Amino acid sequence: MSKVKADLKIDLNNLDKSNWKTYRFDEIVKNISERVDPNNTDLTVYIGLEHIDSESLHIKRHGTPDDVNGTKLKFYKGDIIFGRRRAYQRKAGIATSDGFCSAHALVLRANPDVIDSELFPFFLHSDLFMNRAIDISVGSLSPTINWGTLKHQEFTIPPIEIQLEVIKLLLASDDLVQSETLLLNNLELYKSSYLKDLFLGHIRLNNKSSKFKKTSLGDIPENWTVKKVGEIAKVIRGSSPRPKGDPRYYGGEIPRLMGADVTRDGKYVTPKIDFLTEAGAKLSRPLQKGALVMICSGNVGLSSFLAVDCCIHDGFIAFTNLSGECDPDFLYYTFNSQLQRLFQNATHGGVFTNLTTDIIKNFEIVIPPSNEQTFIGLEVSKQDRLISEFKNKSKNTNILLSSLLNKVF
């Protein structure tokens, strides 16, 4: 991409916009409003807003006509499908084939006399356009953009010759983003396969060879064991003071762990969202710093260590009094490598997925000797560190692309 920058004939840091023209949005694009009946069409590709990733030009998933009923909008290859509902989600993707989409979207096509078709999707992802789209949305629960309002919005667009220069840089940046995304996905797949072999003893400390024995979890080394979690730890559920929000119990200074804290912080979690009074803490489940906890309602199975003393509510399970045969770090890594199994073992009735204490007590895991538990922990840490570093690199590339966009528009 550095070569592309060197070849540019414009300076993005000092753009002269004196000869740029202002256009109404309906002069920049054409709103395609052809209708399709999903039950009476030869089209096979349906794209709902759920198939479009936020802040991405590329649509990587789709549905079929069998997924939907009611009149939809037709799109053609190269059109842009823009989510007019909940515009703050910043969804606008390029159609890679003909098909039809949700009526909660707009099908937009660039006017080539005003904006190049390759630049247009980048323009839609600029802060200038997206912030305007959010501002003109109407409705509180599900804010939506009306075409009648959007078409009158005015935007300043560079001349075609400048657009062609900008496109080179934006396309090169987007190619880099896509390459890094693909590599990150491959790293995640490799990690999943590697951990499966690691936790079953197929990859071992010092490349040890061993006879294997058959177990309920698969073939494992003869000197490894399979045990239920309830055999190696005390499993306790959190508790919540009732009624929820009662000022006698809530709004104090004692931190209470929430699921969002765990997904934010990872291995070591510090509660920052919810707090209890002393009376509320007595009706909750206080735990000491270092305790291993697991989300048992909603995003089940995700585990973390408490970085501070705090309380847990009834959407968490804690593990205390671990036996000496299982290292806490190893148990943490085991749980987070078994999220799919934990989800499959959970109950799925009602609104939330749940793991009960009985389910967890009877959940079987593989227990290697102590030195191999340490080895496994180090190997998992290496994988996590590699993926974390690459995620940060990919995040910085996305920030760069966004910065370039906002220098132009």
mmCIF file of C-alpha atoms in Angstrom:
data_model
loop_
_atom_site.group_PDB
_atom_site.id
_atom_site.type_symbol
_atom_site.label_atom_id
_atom_site.label_comp_id
_atom_site.label_asym_id
_atom_site.label_seq_id
_atom_site.Cartn_x
_atom_site.Cartn_y
_atom_site.Cartn_z
ATOM 1 C CA MET A 1 0.000 0.000 0.000
ATOM 2 C CA SER A 2 2.991 2.322 0.531
ATOM 3 C CA LYS A 3 3.687 2.149 -3.222
ATOM 4 C CA VAL A 4 0.089 3.219 -3.908
ATOM 5 C CA LYS A 5 0.567 6.201 -1.590
ATOM 6 C CA ALA A 6 3.761 7.158 -3.389
ATOM 7 C CA ASP A 7 2.021 7.017 -6.775
ATOM 8 C CA LEU A 8 -0.835 9.307 -5.706
ATOM 9 C CA LYS A 9 -1.038 12.618 -7.523
ATOM 10 C CA ILE A 10 -2.933 14.282 -4.657
ATOM 11 C CA ASP A 11 -2.090 15.121 -1.050
ATOM 12 C CA LEU A 12 -4.867 13.861 1.222
ATOM 13 C CA ASN A 13 -3.626 16.087 4.042
ATOM 14 C CA ASN A 14 -4.007 19.231 1.916
ATOM 15 C CA LEU A 15 -6.952 18.626 -0.380
ATOM 16 C CA ASP A 16 -8.095 21.695 -2.288
ATOM 17 C CA LYS A 17 -11.891 21.422 -2.282
ATOM 18 C CA SER A 18 -12.581 24.785 -3.895
ATOM 19 C CA ASN A 19 -13.738 23.199 -7.165
ATOM 20 C CA TRP A 20 -15.748 20.387 -5.569
ATOM 21 C CA LYS A 21 -19.487 20.463 -6.227
ATOM 22 C CA THR A 22 -22.446 19.951 -3.933
ATOM 23 C CA TYR A 23 -25.205 17.554 -4.985
ATOM 24 C CA ARG A 24 -28.494 16.352 -3.563
ATOM 25 C CA PHE A 25 -28.346 12.675 -2.673
ATOM 26 C CA ASP A 26 -30.850 11.784 -5.409
ATOM 27 C CA GLU A 27 -28.415 13.356 -7.897
ATOM 28 C CA ILE A 28 -25.592 11.183 -6.573
ATOM 29 C CA VAL A 29 -27.516 7.906 -6.622
ATOM 30 C CA LYS A 30 -30.530 6.185 -8.045
ATOM 31 C CA ASN A 31 -32.913 4.535 -5.593
ATOM 32 C CA ILE A 32 -33.850 1.135 -7.086
ATOM 33 C CA SER A 33 -37.397 0.288 -6.047
ATOM 34 C CA GLU A 34 -38.234 -2.819 -8.090
ATOM 35 C CA ARG A 35 -40.414 -5.211 -6.087
ATOM 36 C CA VAL A 36 -40.098 -8.990 -5.761
ATOM 37 C CA ASP A 37 -42.466 -11.628 -4.407
ATOM 38 C CA PRO A 38 -40.224 -14.276 -2.760
ATOM 39 C CA ASN A 39 -42.856 -16.916 -3.511
ATOM 40 C CA ASN A 40 -42.881 -16.124 -7.220
ATOM 41 C CA THR A 41 -39.334 -15.477 -8.413
ATOM 42 C CA ASP A 42 -36.410 -17.226 -10.078
ATOM 43 C CA LEU A 43 -33.980 -15.298 -7.854
ATOM 44 C CA THR A 44 -32.229 -17.515 -5.317
ATOM 45 C CA VAL A 45 -30.324 -15.003 -3.150
ATOM 46 C CA TYR A 46 -32.025 -13.166 -0.286
ATOM 47 C CA ILE A 47 -30.097 -10.633 1.796
ATOM 48 C CA GLY A 48 -31.534 -9.395 5.065
ATOM 49 C CA LEU A 49 -29.887 -6.832 7.314
ATOM 50 C CA GLU A 50 -28.691 -9.744 9.445
ATOM 51 C CA HIS A 51 -26.496 -10.846 6.537
ATOM 52 C CA ILE A 52 -24.637 -7.514 6.340
ATOM 53 C CA ASP A 53 -21.754 -6.901 8.746
ATOM 54 C CA SER A 54 -21.414 -3.485 10.351
ATOM 55 C CA GLU A 55 -18.736 -1.253 8.810
ATOM 56 C CA SER A 56 -17.969 -3.706 5.992
ATOM 57 C CA LEU A 57 -18.333 -3.242 2.249
ATOM 58 C CA HIS A 58 -18.547 -6.977 1.698
ATOM 59 C CA ILE A 59 -21.615 -9.199 2.082
ATOM 60 C CA LYS A 60 -20.455 -12.686 3.062
ATOM 61 C CA ARG A 61 -23.743 -14.426 3.897
ATOM 62 C CA HIS A 62 -27.209 -14.708 2.412
ATOM 63 C CA GLY A 63 -30.506 -16.510 2.779
ATOM 64 C CA THR A 64 -32.989 -18.031 0.332
ATOM 65 C CA PRO A 65 -36.574 -17.242 -0.769
ATOM 66 C CA ASP A 66 -37.805 -19.893 1.685
ATOM 67 C CA ASP A 67 -36.578 -17.733 4.580
ATOM 68 C CA VAL A 68 -39.034 -14.877 4.019
ATOM 69 C CA ASN A 69 -42.513 -13.791 3.021
ATOM 70 C CA GLY A 70 -43.891 -10.474 1.822
ATOM 71 C CA THR A 71 -42.768 -8.095 -0.887
ATOM 72 C CA LYS A 72 -39.026 -7.404 -1.069
ATOM 73 C CA LEU A 73 -36.686 -5.181 -3.092
ATOM 74 C CA LYS A 74 -34.764 -6.441 -6.111
ATOM 75 C CA PHE A 75 -31.074 -5.655 -6.461
ATOM 76 C CA TYR A 76 -28.577 -6.243 -9.237
ATOM 77 C CA LYS A 77 -24.913 -7.184 -9.077
ATOM 78 C CA GLY A 78 -22.920 -4.095 -8.082
ATOM 79 C CA ASP A 79 -25.805 -2.316 -6.346
ATOM 80 C CA ILE A 80 -25.357 -1.219 -2.731
ATOM 81 C CA ILE A 81 -27.713 -2.580 -0.080
ATOM 82 C CA PHE A 82 -27.926 0.048 2.651
ATOM 83 C CA GLY A 83 -29.651 -0.630 5.970
ATOM 84 C CA ARG A 84 -32.052 2.275 6.426
ATOM 85 C CA ARG A 85 -33.316 0.771 9.673
ATOM 86 C CA ARG A 86 -31.028 1.363 12.670
ATOM 87 C CA ALA A 87 -28.527 3.302 10.551
ATOM 88 C CA TYR A 88 -26.235 3.545 13.589
ATOM 89 C CA GLN A 89 -25.255 -0.068 12.797
ATOM 90 C CA ARG A 90 -23.505 1.290 9.672
ATOM 91 C CA LYS A 91 -24.557 -1.456 7.283
ATOM 92 C CA ALA A 92 -23.920 -0.935 3.567
ATOM 93 C CA GLY A 93 -22.639 -3.766 1.378
ATOM 94 C CA ILE A 94 -21.938 -4.446 -2.289
ATOM 95 C CA ALA A 95 -24.197 -7.010 -3.982
ATOM 96 C CA THR A 96 -22.104 -9.689 -5.694
ATOM 97 C CA SER A 97 -25.042 -11.167 -7.623
ATOM 98 C CA ASP A 98 -28.635 -10.415 -8.530
ATOM 99 C CA GLY A 99 -31.163 -11.083 -5.783
ATOM 100 C CA PHE A 100 -33.651 -9.448 -3.445
ATOM 101 C CA CYS A 101 -33.378 -7.880 -0.028
ATOM 102 C CA SER A 102 -35.280 -6.730 3.029
ATOM 103 C CA ALA A 103 -37.627 -3.783 2.675
ATOM 104 C CA HIS A 104 -35.769 -2.328 5.674
ATOM 105 C CA ALA A 105 -32.951 -1.564 3.235
ATOM 106 C CA LEU A 106 -32.477 0.806 0.324
ATOM 107 C CA VAL A 107 -31.042 -0.461 -2.950
ATOM 108 C CA LEU A 108 -28.746 2.289 -4.227
ATOM 109 C CA ARG A 109 -26.870 2.649 -7.517
ATOM 110 C CA ALA A 110 -24.209 5.285 -8.168
ATOM 111 C CA ASN A 111 -24.805 7.961 -10.815
ATOM 112 C CA PRO A 112 -21.538 7.630 -12.822
ATOM 113 C CA ASP A 113 -21.762 11.278 -13.923
ATOM 114 C CA VAL A 114 -21.302 12.328 -10.283
ATOM 115 C CA ILE A 115 -19.506 9.537 -8.412
ATOM 116 C CA ASP A 116 -17.524 6.527 -9.555
ATOM 117 C CA SER A 117 -19.226 3.225 -8.721
ATOM 118 C CA GLU A 118 -16.072 1.980 -6.936
ATOM 119 C CA LEU A 119 -15.910 5.075 -4.729
ATOM 120 C CA PHE A 120 -19.618 5.138 -3.906
ATOM 121 C CA PRO A 121 -19.639 2.328 -1.275
ATOM 122 C CA PHE A 122 -16.708 3.998 0.497
ATOM 123 C CA PHE A 123 -18.635 7.286 0.529
ATOM 124 C CA LEU A 124 -21.570 5.539 2.226
ATOM 125 C CA HIS A 125 -19.221 4.336 4.974
ATOM 126 C CA SER A 126 -17.783 7.797 5.637
ATOM 127 C CA ASP A 127 -18.646 9.538 8.904
ATOM 128 C CA LEU A 128 -20.104 12.387 6.853
ATOM 129 C CA PHE A 129 -22.783 10.201 5.305
ATOM 130 C CA MET A 130 -23.421 7.831 8.214
ATOM 131 C CA ASN A 131 -23.784 10.606 10.777
ATOM 132 C CA ARG A 132 -26.239 12.407 8.495
ATOM 133 C CA ALA A 133 -28.187 9.166 8.041
ATOM 134 C CA ILE A 134 -28.439 8.719 11.797
ATOM 135 C CA ASP A 135 -29.506 12.343 12.306
ATOM 136 C CA ILE A 136 -32.438 12.104 9.864
ATOM 137 C CA SER A 137 -33.702 8.722 11.118
ATOM 138 C CA VAL A 138 -37.147 8.794 12.723
ATOM 139 C CA GLY A 139 -38.596 6.604 15.466
ATOM 140 C CA SER A 140 -37.266 5.705 18.895
ATOM 141 C CA LEU A 141 -37.366 1.903 19.162
ATOM 142 C CA SER A 142 -36.308 1.206 15.594
ATOM 143 C CA PRO A 143 -35.159 4.463 13.963
ATOM 144 C CA THR A 144 -35.580 4.368 10.184
ATOM 145 C CA ILE A 145 -34.550 6.601 7.282
ATOM 146 C CA ASN A 146 -37.216 7.782 4.862
ATOM 147 C CA TRP A 147 -36.089 8.108 1.246
ATOM 148 C CA GLY A 148 -38.157 11.281 0.971
ATOM 149 C CA THR A 149 -35.874 12.922 3.542
ATOM 150 C CA LEU A 150 -32.605 11.309 2.488
ATOM 151 C CA LYS A 151 -32.907 12.294 -1.163
ATOM 152 C CA HIS A 152 -32.847 16.014 -0.273
ATOM 153 C CA GLN A 153 -29.622 15.790 1.769
ATOM 154 C CA GLU A 154 -26.671 17.574 0.167
ATOM 155 C CA PHE A 155 -23.074 16.348 -0.016
ATOM 156 C CA THR A 156 -19.893 17.757 -1.529
ATOM 157 C CA ILE A 157 -18.292 15.359 -4.015
ATOM 158 C CA PRO A 158 -14.790 15.605 -5.561
ATOM 159 C CA PRO A 159 -14.273 15.807 -9.340
ATOM 160 C CA ILE A 160 -13.945 12.472 -11.168
ATOM 161 C CA GLU A 161 -10.188 12.863 -11.724
ATOM 162 C CA ILE A 162 -9.628 13.169 -7.959
ATOM 163 C CA GLN A 163 -12.025 10.296 -7.306
ATOM 164 C CA LEU A 164 -9.935 8.016 -9.516
ATOM 165 C CA GLU A 165 -6.808 8.843 -7.504
ATOM 166 C CA VAL A 166 -8.571 8.294 -4.175
ATOM 167 C CA ILE A 167 -10.020 4.962 -5.317
ATOM 168 C CA LYS A 168 -6.520 3.507 -5.775
ATOM 169 C CA LEU A 169 -5.678 4.101 -2.127
ATOM 170 C CA LEU A 170 -9.055 3.049 -0.726
ATOM 171 C CA LEU A 171 -9.132 -0.181 -2.734
ATOM 172 C CA ALA A 172 -5.581 -1.035 -1.643
ATOM 173 C CA SER A 173 -6.541 -0.365 1.991
ATOM 174 C CA ASP A 174 -9.685 -2.465 1.692
ATOM 175 C CA ASP A 175 -7.714 -5.324 0.110
ATOM 176 C CA LEU A 176 -5.404 -5.236 3.126
ATOM 177 C CA VAL A 177 -8.387 -5.313 5.506
ATOM 178 C CA GLN A 178 -9.847 -8.334 3.693
ATOM 179 C CA SER A 179 -6.505 -10.170 3.660
ATOM 180 C CA GLU A 180 -6.058 -9.612 7.390
ATOM 181 C CA THR A 181 -9.638 -10.711 8.088
ATOM 182 C CA LEU A 182 -9.085 -13.938 6.143
ATOM 183 C CA LEU A 183 -5.813 -14.618 7.939
ATOM 184 C CA LEU A 184 -7.438 -13.968 11.323
ATOM 185 C CA ASN A 185 -10.256 -16.408 10.493
ATOM 186 C CA ASN A 186 -7.675 -19.029 9.514
ATOM 187 C CA LEU A 187 -5.790 -18.461 12.771
ATOM 188 C CA GLU A 188 -9.018 -19.008 14.725
ATOM 189 C CA LEU A 189 -9.697 -22.251 12.816
ATOM 190 C CA TYR A 190 -6.147 -23.463 13.421
ATOM 191 C CA LYS A 191 -6.424 -22.645 17.117
ATOM 192 C CA SER A 192 -9.660 -24.628 17.408
ATOM 193 C CA SER A 193 -8.101 -27.704 15.787
ATOM 194 C CA TYR A 194 -4.857 -27.327 17.755
ATOM 195 C CA LEU A 195 -6.638 -27.040 21.105
ATOM 196 C CA LYS A 196 -8.729 -30.129 20.410
ATOM 197 C CA ASP A 197 -5.540 -32.169 19.944
ATOM 198 C CA LEU A 198 -3.867 -30.447 22.893
ATOM 199 C CA PHE A 199 -6.632 -31.172 25.412
ATOM 200 C CA LEU A 200 -6.866 -34.834 24.336
ATOM 201 C CA GLY A 201 -3.119 -35.391 24.654
ATOM 202 C CA HIS A 202 -2.431 -35.769 20.932
ATOM 203 C CA ILE A 203 0.096 -32.918 21.249
ATOM 204 C CA ARG A 204 2.230 -33.362 24.360
ATOM 205 C CA LEU A 205 5.058 -31.923 26.438
ATOM 206 C CA ASN A 206 8.442 -32.830 24.888
ATOM 207 C CA ASN A 207 6.549 -34.761 22.175
ATOM 208 C CA LYS A 208 5.918 -37.611 24.603
ATOM 209 C CA SER A 209 4.589 -40.816 23.145
ATOM 210 C CA SER A 210 2.093 -42.857 25.106
ATOM 211 C CA LYS A 211 -0.402 -45.624 24.899
ATOM 212 C CA PHE A 212 -3.945 -44.318 24.659
ATOM 213 C CA LYS A 213 -7.163 -45.474 26.265
ATOM 214 C CA LYS A 214 -10.747 -45.000 25.156
ATOM 215 C CA THR A 215 -12.959 -42.685 27.246
ATOM 216 C CA SER A 216 -16.319 -40.954 26.951
ATOM 217 C CA LEU A 217 -14.458 -37.880 25.628
ATOM 218 C CA GLY A 218 -12.255 -39.729 23.132
ATOM 219 C CA ASP A 219 -8.869 -41.434 23.180
ATOM 220 C CA ILE A 220 -6.507 -39.954 25.800
ATOM 221 C CA PRO A 221 -3.082 -40.965 27.211
ATOM 222 C CA GLU A 222 -3.200 -43.827 29.698
ATOM 223 C CA ASN A 223 -1.965 -41.693 32.598
ATOM 224 C CA TRP A 224 -4.648 -39.024 32.028
ATOM 225 C CA THR A 225 -8.094 -39.233 33.622
ATOM 226 C CA VAL A 226 -11.648 -38.089 32.905
ATOM 227 C CA LYS A 227 -13.493 -36.518 35.817
ATOM 228 C CA LYS A 228 -16.694 -34.622 36.447
ATOM 229 C CA VAL A 229 -16.253 -30.981 37.444
ATOM 230 C CA GLY A 230 -18.137 -31.680 40.672
ATOM 231 C CA GLU A 231 -15.393 -34.151 41.650
ATOM 232 C CA ILE A 232 -12.628 -31.546 41.491
ATOM 233 C CA ALA A 233 -14.359 -28.329 42.635
ATOM 234 C CA LYS A 234 -17.273 -26.997 44.623
ATOM 235 C CA VAL A 235 -19.795 -25.545 42.153
ATOM 236 C CA ILE A 236 -21.934 -22.674 43.467
ATOM 237 C CA ARG A 237 -24.406 -20.356 41.767
ATOM 238 C CA GLY A 238 -24.561 -16.606 42.240
ATOM 239 C CA SER A 239 -27.505 -14.832 43.803
ATOM 240 C CA SER A 240 -29.396 -11.586 43.212
ATOM 241 C CA PRO A 241 -31.239 -9.353 45.674
ATOM 242 C CA ARG A 242 -34.896 -8.823 44.850
ATOM 243 C CA PRO A 243 -36.644 -6.740 43.713
ATOM 244 C CA LYS A 244 -34.203 -5.680 41.014
ATOM 245 C CA GLY A 245 -33.287 -1.992 41.223
ATOM 246 C CA ASP A 246 -34.431 -1.594 44.834
ATOM 247 C CA PRO A 247 -32.319 1.304 46.240
ATOM 248 C CA ARG A 248 -31.868 -0.632 49.490
ATOM 249 C CA TYR A 249 -29.771 -3.148 47.540
ATOM 250 C CA TYR A 250 -28.581 -1.459 44.362
ATOM 251 C CA GLY A 251 -26.481 1.631 43.639
ATOM 252 C CA GLY A 252 -23.883 1.204 46.376
ATOM 253 C CA GLU A 253 -20.114 0.780 46.123
ATOM 254 C CA ILE A 254 -19.700 -3.015 46.115
ATOM 255 C CA PRO A 255 -19.047 -4.242 42.546
ATOM 256 C CA ARG A 256 -21.303 -6.911 41.056
ATOM 257 C CA LEU A 257 -20.085 -8.875 38.037
ATOM 258 C CA MET A 258 -22.043 -8.660 34.765
ATOM 259 C CA GLY A 259 -21.715 -10.692 31.567
ATOM 260 C CA ALA A 260 -20.563 -7.613 29.645
ATOM 261 C CA ASP A 261 -17.631 -7.260 32.066
ATOM 262 C CA VAL A 262 -16.398 -10.745 31.136
ATOM 263 C CA THR A 263 -16.744 -10.287 27.366
ATOM 264 C CA ARG A 264 -14.901 -6.947 27.685
ATOM 265 C CA ASP A 265 -12.001 -7.996 29.926
ATOM 266 C CA GLY A 266 -11.287 -11.636 29.108
ATOM 267 C CA LYS A 267 -9.204 -13.749 31.495
ATOM 268 C CA TYR A 268 -9.060 -11.294 34.415
ATOM 269 C CA VAL A 269 -12.242 -9.316 34.947
ATOM 270 C CA THR A 270 -12.947 -6.148 36.933
ATOM 271 C CA PRO A 271 -16.663 -5.329 37.347
ATOM 272 C CA LYS A 272 -17.395 -1.763 36.208
ATOM 273 C CA ILE A 273 -21.095 -1.757 35.356
ATOM 274 C CA ASP A 274 -23.204 -2.637 38.398
ATOM 275 C CA PHE A 275 -22.839 -2.013 42.139
ATOM 276 C CA LEU A 276 -24.617 -3.143 45.304
ATOM 277 C CA THR A 277 -25.076 -1.709 48.773
ATOM 278 C CA GLU A 278 -23.856 -3.654 51.807
ATOM 279 C CA ALA A 279 -27.407 -4.930 52.310
ATOM 280 C CA GLY A 280 -27.536 -6.004 48.664
ATOM 281 C CA ALA A 281 -24.194 -7.805 48.911
ATOM 282 C CA LYS A 282 -25.536 -9.907 51.796
ATOM 283 C CA LEU A 283 -28.307 -11.144 49.480
ATOM 284 C CA SER A 284 -25.894 -11.792 46.605
ATOM 285 C CA ARG A 285 -22.866 -14.112 46.374
ATOM 286 C CA PRO A 286 -19.648 -12.387 47.533
ATOM 287 C CA LEU A 287 -16.411 -13.877 46.184
ATOM 288 C CA GLN A 288 -12.750 -13.124 46.695
ATOM 289 C CA LYS A 289 -10.244 -11.923 44.127
ATOM 290 C CA GLY A 290 -8.905 -14.844 42.077
ATOM 291 C CA ALA A 291 -12.111 -16.895 42.062
ATOM 292 C CA LEU A 292 -12.912 -18.650 38.784
ATOM 293 C CA VAL A 293 -16.407 -17.863 37.491
ATOM 294 C CA MET A 294 -18.469 -18.859 34.452
ATOM 295 C CA ILE A 295 -21.426 -17.237 32.692
ATOM 296 C CA CYS A 296 -24.321 -19.693 33.020
ATOM 297 C CA SER A 297 -27.160 -17.710 31.440
ATOM 298 C CA GLY A 298 -27.118 -16.238 27.938
ATOM 299 C CA ASN A 299 -23.545 -16.398 26.592
ATOM 300 C CA VAL A 300 -22.983 -19.632 28.495
ATOM 301 C CA GLY A 301 -19.609 -21.159 29.264
ATOM 302 C CA LEU A 302 -17.401 -18.087 29.026
ATOM 303 C CA SER A 303 -15.102 -18.070 32.053
ATOM 304 C CA SER A 304 -12.891 -15.548 33.830
ATOM 305 C CA PHE A 305 -10.941 -14.917 37.030
ATOM 306 C CA LEU A 306 -12.054 -12.114 39.353
ATOM 307 C CA ALA A 307 -9.423 -9.370 39.489
ATOM 308 C CA VAL A 308 -11.064 -7.883 42.622
ATOM 309 C CA ASP A 309 -13.383 -8.943 45.431
ATOM 310 C CA CYS A 310 -16.964 -8.674 44.167
ATOM 311 C CA CYS A 311 -20.413 -10.271 44.070
ATOM 312 C CA ILE A 312 -21.869 -12.496 41.356
ATOM 313 C CA HIS A 313 -25.540 -12.706 40.433
ATOM 314 C CA ASP A 314 -27.546 -15.799 39.486
ATOM 315 C CA GLY A 315 -26.338 -15.632 35.889
ATOM 316 C CA PHE A 316 -22.924 -16.880 37.071
ATOM 317 C CA ILE A 317 -21.445 -20.036 38.532
ATOM 318 C CA ALA A 318 -18.297 -20.017 40.678
ATOM 319 C CA PHE A 319 -15.741 -22.776 41.301
ATOM 320 C CA THR A 320 -14.169 -22.951 44.751
ATOM 321 C CA ASN A 321 -12.158 -25.477 46.793
ATOM 322 C CA LEU A 322 -10.383 -26.887 43.738
ATOM 323 C CA SER A 323 -8.633 -30.196 44.389
ATOM 324 C CA GLY A 324 -4.868 -30.300 43.988
ATOM 325 C CA GLU A 325 -5.118 -32.458 40.868
ATOM 326 C CA CYS A 326 -6.471 -29.561 38.760
ATOM 327 C CA ASP A 327 -4.718 -26.221 38.333
ATOM 328 C CA PRO A 328 -7.126 -23.215 38.218
ATOM 329 C CA ASP A 329 -5.497 -21.915 35.025
ATOM 330 C CA PHE A 330 -5.923 -25.299 33.368
ATOM 331 C CA LEU A 331 -9.599 -25.426 34.373
ATOM 332 C CA TYR A 332 -10.110 -21.921 32.936
ATOM 333 C CA TYR A 333 -8.520 -22.888 29.615
ATOM 334 C CA THR A 334 -10.484 -26.144 29.555
ATOM 335 C CA PHE A 335 -13.817 -24.372 29.960
ATOM 336 C CA ASN A 336 -13.048 -21.775 27.301
ATOM 337 C CA SER A 337 -11.951 -24.528 24.887
ATOM 338 C CA GLN A 338 -15.206 -26.417 25.479
ATOM 339 C CA LEU A 339 -17.741 -23.652 24.762
ATOM 340 C CA GLN A 340 -19.510 -25.687 22.086
ATOM 341 C CA ARG A 341 -19.907 -28.705 24.395
ATOM 342 C CA LEU A 342 -21.100 -26.479 27.228
ATOM 343 C CA PHE A 343 -23.669 -24.873 24.917
ATOM 344 C CA GLN A 344 -24.860 -28.306 23.777
ATOM 345 C CA ASN A 345 -25.273 -29.411 27.403
ATOM 346 C CA ALA A 346 -27.232 -26.288 28.382
ATOM 347 C CA THR A 347 -31.008 -26.031 28.617
ATOM 348 C CA HIS A 348 -32.555 -24.020 25.775
ATOM 349 C CA GLY A 349 -36.104 -23.299 26.929
ATOM 350 C CA GLY A 350 -37.565 -19.802 27.195
ATOM 351 C CA VAL A 351 -35.632 -16.644 26.362
ATOM 352 C CA PHE A 352 -32.170 -17.617 27.647
ATOM 353 C CA THR A 353 -29.820 -20.561 27.348
ATOM 354 C CA ASN A 354 -28.906 -21.796 30.832
ATOM 355 C CA LEU A 355 -26.325 -23.989 32.541
ATOM 356 C CA THR A 356 -27.501 -25.307 35.909
ATOM 357 C CA THR A 357 -25.134 -26.242 38.722
ATOM 358 C CA ASP A 358 -26.112 -29.902 38.218
ATOM 359 C CA ILE A 359 -25.177 -29.726 34.524
ATOM 360 C CA ILE A 360 -21.780 -28.264 35.408
ATOM 361 C CA LYS A 361 -21.160 -30.691 38.280
ATOM 362 C CA ASN A 362 -21.686 -33.582 35.867
ATOM 363 C CA PHE A 363 -19.733 -32.009 32.992
ATOM 364 C CA GLU A 364 -16.768 -34.248 32.176
ATOM 365 C CA ILE A 365 -13.282 -32.912 31.464
ATOM 366 C CA VAL A 366 -9.879 -34.448 30.819
ATOM 367 C CA ILE A 367 -7.308 -34.138 33.636
ATOM 368 C CA PRO A 368 -3.629 -34.563 32.640
ATOM 369 C CA PRO A 369 -0.711 -34.712 35.101
ATOM 370 C CA SER A 370 0.291 -31.375 36.649
ATOM 371 C CA ASN A 371 3.308 -30.722 34.402
ATOM 372 C CA GLU A 372 1.221 -31.282 31.281
ATOM 373 C CA GLN A 373 -1.504 -28.968 32.591
ATOM 374 C CA THR A 374 1.160 -26.252 32.801
ATOM 375 C CA PHE A 375 2.359 -27.063 29.271
ATOM 376 C CA ILE A 376 -1.200 -26.863 27.911
ATOM 377 C CA GLY A 377 -1.775 -23.528 29.646
ATOM 378 C CA LEU A 378 1.384 -22.074 28.092
ATOM 379 C CA GLU A 379 0.440 -23.336 24.627
ATOM 380 C CA VAL A 380 -3.056 -21.845 24.846
ATOM 381 C CA SER A 381 -1.575 -18.544 26.054
ATOM 382 C CA LYS A 382 0.700 -18.454 22.997
ATOM 383 C CA GLN A 383 -2.259 -18.976 20.673
ATOM 384 C CA ASP A 384 -4.343 -16.336 22.455
ATOM 385 C CA ARG A 385 -1.478 -13.841 22.399
ATOM 386 C CA LEU A 386 -0.870 -14.367 18.677
ATOM 387 C CA ILE A 387 -4.542 -13.875 17.839
ATOM 388 C CA SER A 388 -4.816 -10.844 20.133
ATOM 389 C CA GLU A 389 -1.808 -9.189 18.483
ATOM 390 C CA PHE A 390 -3.219 -9.844 15.039
ATOM 391 C CA LYS A 391 -6.638 -8.504 16.055
ATOM 392 C CA ASN A 392 -4.960 -5.280 17.172
ATOM 393 C CA LYS A 393 -3.105 -5.050 13.870
ATOM 394 C CA SER A 394 -6.332 -5.620 11.943
ATOM 395 C CA LYS A 395 -8.113 -3.038 14.091
ATOM 396 C CA ASN A 396 -5.408 -0.474 13.286
ATOM 397 C CA THR A 397 -5.778 -1.179 9.561
ATOM 398 C CA ASN A 398 -9.512 -0.520 9.829
ATOM 399 C CA ILE A 399 -8.798 2.720 11.681
ATOM 400 C CA LEU A 400 -6.439 3.731 8.875
ATOM 401 C CA LEU A 401 -9.096 3.047 6.235
ATOM 402 C CA SER A 402 -11.645 5.060 8.207
ATOM 403 C CA SER A 403 -9.158 7.917 8.561
ATOM 404 C CA LEU A 404 -8.503 7.963 4.817
ATOM 405 C CA LEU A 405 -12.234 8.047 4.112
ATOM 406 C CA ASN A 406 -12.822 10.945 6.432
ATOM 407 C CA LYS A 407 -9.984 12.961 4.913
ATOM 408 C CA VAL A 408 -11.765 12.789 1.560
ATOM 409 C CA PHE A 409 -15.382 13.332 2.623
#
